[in-house]
Amino acid sequence: MIGAIEAGGTKMICAVGRSWREVRDAKKYVVTTTAPDETTTTVMEWFASQHEITPLGAIGVASFGPIDFATNSIARSTPKEAWRGVSWRDAVTNYLGPIALGFDTDTSAAGLAEWHWGAAQRRRVVVYVTIGTGIGGGLIIDGEALHGLLHPEFGHMFVPRQRGDEFAGTCPTHGDCLEGLACGLAVNRRWNGSSEQLAPEHAAWELESDYLALAMVNIIMVASPEVIVLGGGVMKVEGLMEKVRTKTRDLVAGYIAKDALSSEIDTYLVTPGLGSSSGVVGAFVLGARACRNSA
Amino acid sequence: MIGAIEAGGTKMICAVGRSWREVRDAKKYVVTTTAPDETTTTVMEWFASQHEITPLGAIGVASFGPIDFATNSIARSTPKEAWRGVSWRDAVTNYLGPIALGFDTDTSAAGLAEWHWGAAQRRRVVVYVTIGTGIGGGLIIDGEALHGLLHPEFGHMFVPRQRGDEFAGTCPTHGDCLEGLACGLAVNRRWNGSSEQLAPEHAAWELESDYLALAMVNIIMVASPEVIVLGGGVMKVEGLMEKVRTKTRDLVAGYIAKDALSSEIDTYLVTPGLGSSSGVVGAFVLGARACRNSA
């Protein structure tokens, strides 16, 4: 039995299961993300109660980032100030003892889930991007999440500002990086409202797709993925995926002479095969791999 | 004995040797790149004469891109129109018979050379970037050049235009992509002269380092390399590397909380350990690996 935590900045989604399908289909235990002590206590008490029913072999934590792999904690540079340095290793050990822990970013985990069972199966180089409150992503190579100096942070690349867009950007660190210009929070602030209330034909989505297409091109030119999975709440806006596909194709402009970037762009920029379950199923992958490695 | 060809858009550098040191130290046979037939004939006749003296076990070709791995040829989308579809497999076979051929981009090959014996030894995730007539690069993961949909093409990412810069850009496909704004050709055109004649304190290099630092940040946010090796003629300008380091550090602004991106940036953005030999030594790596794989 594996415990899976999708630890987001807004909510934590918890489940246990013996397989990815069990985790996907399980009734989730959802905790609103507040102060670290309060949140991790609520989350871990639930896992402790599950652990009493059926012992867990490992826990997988798919966390918002940046994270610190050396200590299995939230990095001290996270904009979520209260969470700086919070250790998932400690939280898990305090309630479950020295159980195996798999730990990675929520987006790398979602990418692993999409590689195993979703829209990117059997592809060598896979990118997963989520456009939600923030923008993040993972780069999966041969079924492993890329860890280099740290992990990918797609949201903090810089893209050309579109003509006439004077919005300052929302990133506390960078201002008008990609996330600052194009995350859900930026859409809300720029257009003085909730992105869910903007009609699909609103100018917001033309601008949004301009920025996202530029980000796609930059990812393609750096990492040359075989497929890009685009998830997150913002991507659910009707017609947005189609705009991003068309603009990405037009920006690449044939320089990479592959059908995937022209006639077959619909199979290159794709929605998650696991829908909104990629994150928690990704946490299951992290836990299952940690369990296997500890055996 | 391995044959090594660094096949550039301006010149082809050829050498043979039993080891990377022999190739590095060998007197090179240099052919100006003109029409494909003429150039490949001159190059291959020289290798055929070497082959008669000491039989070659393999040839490595490190070529300007984009390239087509399926056919070991120059891609049909290359801006060098005469070279579209030119097959190195055919050129090599015509003169040397069915000899083993290693083939990759010049920049991936240079990255491999730097990983083996240069400034990026034993690092898991390595980026090599060259800023010369054009801008290109390779991404080396666990000692292998990343091949996904195709190969990296760092030069064709998009970065924010700097205030006051109205230069249209030189890229025949994209106009003002990174390469269009910041390659050696772009510097020459923007400032009406030869980049070699611009003093180190010329405004050209402030602007150049702005664009290159933005490119570094984008590469860091996508691929999280442990080290970035910056080669090419433009990087030889006095003080330019230091400017790129400072601006990259300032743009990351602590978001990735690693010494490599703050106090130790001098060890993160580095010059090639093999100097100007990275390319031809990289061609040797391709040849040596092809020889091993064919054995």
Short mmCIF file of C-alpha atoms in Angstrom, two decimals, chain A residues 1-174:
data_model
loop_
_atom_site.label_atom_id
_atom_site.label_comp_id
_atom_site.label_asym_id
_atom_site.label_seq_id
_atom_site.Cartn_x
_atom_site.Cartn_y
_atom_site.Cartn_z
CA MET A 1 0.00 0.00 0.00
CA ILE A 2 1.38 3.40 -1.04
CA GLY A 3 0.48 6.83 0.34
CA ALA A 4 0.27 9.67 -2.18
CA ILE A 5 0.25 13.41 -1.42
CA GLU A 6 -0.15 16.06 -4.08
CA ALA A 7 1.06 19.00 -2.00
CA GLY A 8 -0.16 22.13 -3.76
CA GLY A 9 -0.04 25.74 -2.66
CA THR A 10 -3.86 25.87 -2.46
CA LYS A 11 -4.72 22.35 -1.31
CA MET A 12 -3.18 19.01 -0.49
CA ILE A 13 -4.76 15.98 -2.14
CA CYS A 14 -4.16 12.71 -0.29
CA ALA A 15 -4.89 9.11 -1.22
CA VAL A 16 -3.69 5.59 -0.60
CA GLY A 17 -3.75 2.63 -2.96
CA ARG A 18 -1.99 -0.49 -4.20
CA SER A 19 -1.97 0.66 -7.82
CA TRP A 20 -2.23 3.86 -9.81
CA ARG A 21 -5.82 3.01 -10.69
CA GLU A 22 -6.71 2.57 -7.03
CA VAL A 23 -5.15 5.95 -6.26
CA ARG A 24 -6.88 7.60 -9.21
CA ASP A 25 -10.26 6.17 -8.22
CA ALA A 26 -9.87 6.51 -4.44
CA LYS A 27 -11.96 9.00 -2.51
CA LYS A 28 -9.42 11.73 -1.84
CA TYR A 29 -8.73 13.37 1.48
CA VAL A 30 -8.35 17.07 0.65
CA VAL A 31 -6.79 19.60 3.04
CA THR A 32 -6.68 23.34 2.41
CA THR A 33 -3.09 24.60 2.48
CA THR A 34 -2.71 27.02 5.39
CA ALA A 35 0.18 27.28 7.87
CA PRO A 36 2.73 24.47 7.49
CA ASP A 37 2.33 23.01 10.99
CA GLU A 38 -1.45 22.94 10.81
CA THR A 39 -1.52 21.55 7.27
CA THR A 40 1.10 18.84 7.67
CA THR A 41 -0.46 17.75 10.99
CA THR A 42 -3.89 17.33 9.40
CA VAL A 43 -2.43 15.53 6.41
CA MET A 44 -0.16 13.23 8.38
CA GLU A 45 -2.76 12.33 11.01
CA TRP A 46 -4.94 11.04 8.18
CA PHE A 47 -2.08 8.97 6.76
CA ALA A 48 -1.30 7.65 10.26
CA SER A 49 -4.90 6.45 10.57
CA GLN A 50 -4.67 4.79 7.14
CA HIS A 51 -1.35 3.25 8.15
CA GLU A 52 -3.08 1.59 11.14
CA ILE A 53 -5.69 0.00 8.87
CA THR A 54 -3.19 -1.22 6.26
CA PRO A 55 0.54 -0.54 6.75
CA LEU A 56 2.00 1.75 4.09
CA GLY A 57 5.16 0.62 2.29
CA ALA A 58 6.11 4.16 1.31
CA ILE A 59 4.82 7.70 0.93
CA GLY A 60 5.19 9.81 -2.21
CA VAL A 61 5.09 13.59 -1.86
CA ALA A 62 4.62 15.65 -5.04
CA SER A 63 5.21 19.18 -3.81
CA PHE A 64 5.01 22.73 -5.07
CA GLY A 65 8.52 24.07 -5.58
CA PRO A 66 11.23 24.95 -5.66
CA ILE A 67 12.22 22.00 -3.50
CA ASP A 68 15.47 20.84 -1.95
CA PHE A 69 16.33 17.24 -2.81
CA ALA A 70 19.11 16.96 -0.24
CA THR A 71 16.70 17.44 2.67
CA ASN A 72 13.33 16.50 1.09
CA SER A 73 12.04 19.93 2.00
CA ILE A 74 10.56 23.05 0.43
CA ALA A 75 13.40 25.30 -0.75
CA ARG A 76 14.13 28.46 1.20
CA SER A 77 13.64 30.48 -1.99
CA THR A 78 9.95 29.63 -2.36
CA PRO A 79 7.69 32.68 -2.63
CA LYS A 80 5.40 30.94 -0.09
CA GLU A 81 7.28 32.43 2.84
CA ALA A 82 5.74 30.38 5.64
CA TRP A 83 6.76 27.18 3.87
CA ARG A 84 10.45 28.01 3.47
CA GLY A 85 12.56 25.08 4.63
CA VAL A 86 9.59 22.94 5.68
CA SER A 87 10.76 19.31 5.69
CA TRP A 88 8.45 16.60 4.39
CA ARG A 89 10.96 14.03 5.59
CA ASP A 90 10.42 15.27 9.17
CA ALA A 91 6.64 15.51 8.83
CA VAL A 92 6.40 11.96 7.50
CA THR A 93 8.85 10.49 10.04
CA ASN A 94 7.10 12.18 12.98
CA TYR A 95 3.87 10.35 12.23
CA LEU A 96 4.90 7.16 10.45
CA GLY A 97 8.47 6.50 11.58
CA PRO A 98 11.33 5.78 9.17
CA ILE A 99 9.12 4.89 6.19
CA ALA A 100 10.46 5.16 2.61
CA LEU A 101 9.75 8.60 1.09
CA GLY A 102 9.64 9.55 -2.58
CA PHE A 103 9.89 13.29 -3.09
CA ASP A 104 9.82 15.53 -6.16
CA THR A 105 8.00 18.54 -7.56
CA ASP A 106 4.29 18.21 -8.25
CA THR A 107 4.96 18.84 -11.93
CA SER A 108 7.79 16.33 -12.30
CA ALA A 109 5.53 13.79 -10.60
CA ALA A 110 2.65 14.59 -12.95
CA GLY A 111 5.05 14.18 -15.87
CA LEU A 112 6.05 10.73 -14.58
CA ALA A 113 2.39 9.75 -14.28
CA GLU A 114 1.72 10.91 -17.86
CA TRP A 115 4.80 8.94 -19.02
CA HIS A 116 3.62 5.76 -17.29
CA TRP A 117 -0.11 5.76 -18.00
CA GLY A 118 -1.15 9.02 -19.64
CA ALA A 119 -0.58 10.98 -22.83
CA ALA A 120 3.19 10.48 -23.06
CA GLN A 121 3.60 6.72 -22.81
CA ARG A 122 6.85 5.24 -24.11
CA ARG A 123 8.23 8.62 -25.26
CA ARG A 124 11.90 9.25 -24.56
CA VAL A 125 11.78 12.99 -23.92
CA VAL A 126 8.60 14.32 -22.35
CA VAL A 127 7.66 17.75 -21.07
CA TYR A 128 4.74 18.32 -18.71
CA VAL A 129 3.63 21.92 -18.16
CA THR A 130 0.87 23.11 -15.88
CA ILE A 131 -0.72 26.53 -16.24
CA GLY A 132 -2.75 27.15 -13.11
CA THR A 133 -2.34 29.66 -10.30
CA GLY A 134 1.36 29.43 -11.21
CA ILE A 135 3.27 27.88 -14.11
CA GLY A 136 5.55 24.91 -13.61
CA GLY A 137 6.69 21.77 -15.27
CA GLY A 138 8.81 18.68 -15.46
CA LEU A 139 11.17 17.19 -18.02
CA ILE A 140 11.03 13.39 -18.13
CA ILE A 141 13.86 11.59 -19.91
CA ASP A 142 13.70 7.82 -20.33
CA GLY A 143 11.09 7.70 -17.61
CA GLU A 144 13.11 9.64 -15.04
CA ALA A 145 12.47 13.22 -13.92
CA LEU A 146 15.41 15.40 -14.87
CA HIS A 147 17.37 16.62 -11.86
CA GLY A 148 20.37 18.75 -12.65
CA LEU A 149 21.51 21.71 -10.61
CA LEU A 150 17.91 21.58 -9.34
CA HIS A 151 14.75 20.82 -11.34
CA PRO A 152 13.00 22.61 -14.19
CA GLU A 153 11.19 25.84 -13.38
CA PHE A 154 9.58 26.64 -16.74
CA GLY A 155 7.50 29.44 -15.24
CA HIS A 156 10.56 31.55 -14.62
CA MET A 157 11.91 31.77 -18.15
CA PHE A 158 11.64 35.11 -19.93
CA VAL A 159 9.63 35.60 -23.13
CA PRO A 160 9.13 38.68 -25.30
CA ARG A 161 6.44 40.99 -24.04
CA GLN A 162 3.64 41.43 -26.56
CA ARG A 163 3.08 44.84 -28.11
CA GLY A 164 0.77 46.99 -26.00
CA ASP A 165 0.94 44.79 -22.91
CA GLU A 166 2.01 47.07 -20.08
CA PHE A 167 1.07 44.74 -17.22
CA ALA A 168 3.91 44.68 -14.67
CA GLY A 169 3.67 40.95 -13.96
CA THR A 170 2.90 39.07 -10.76
CA CYS A 171 6.09 37.17 -9.97
CA PRO A 172 7.38 38.38 -6.59
CA THR A 173 10.95 37.61 -7.69
CA HIS A 174 11.05 38.36 -11.42
#
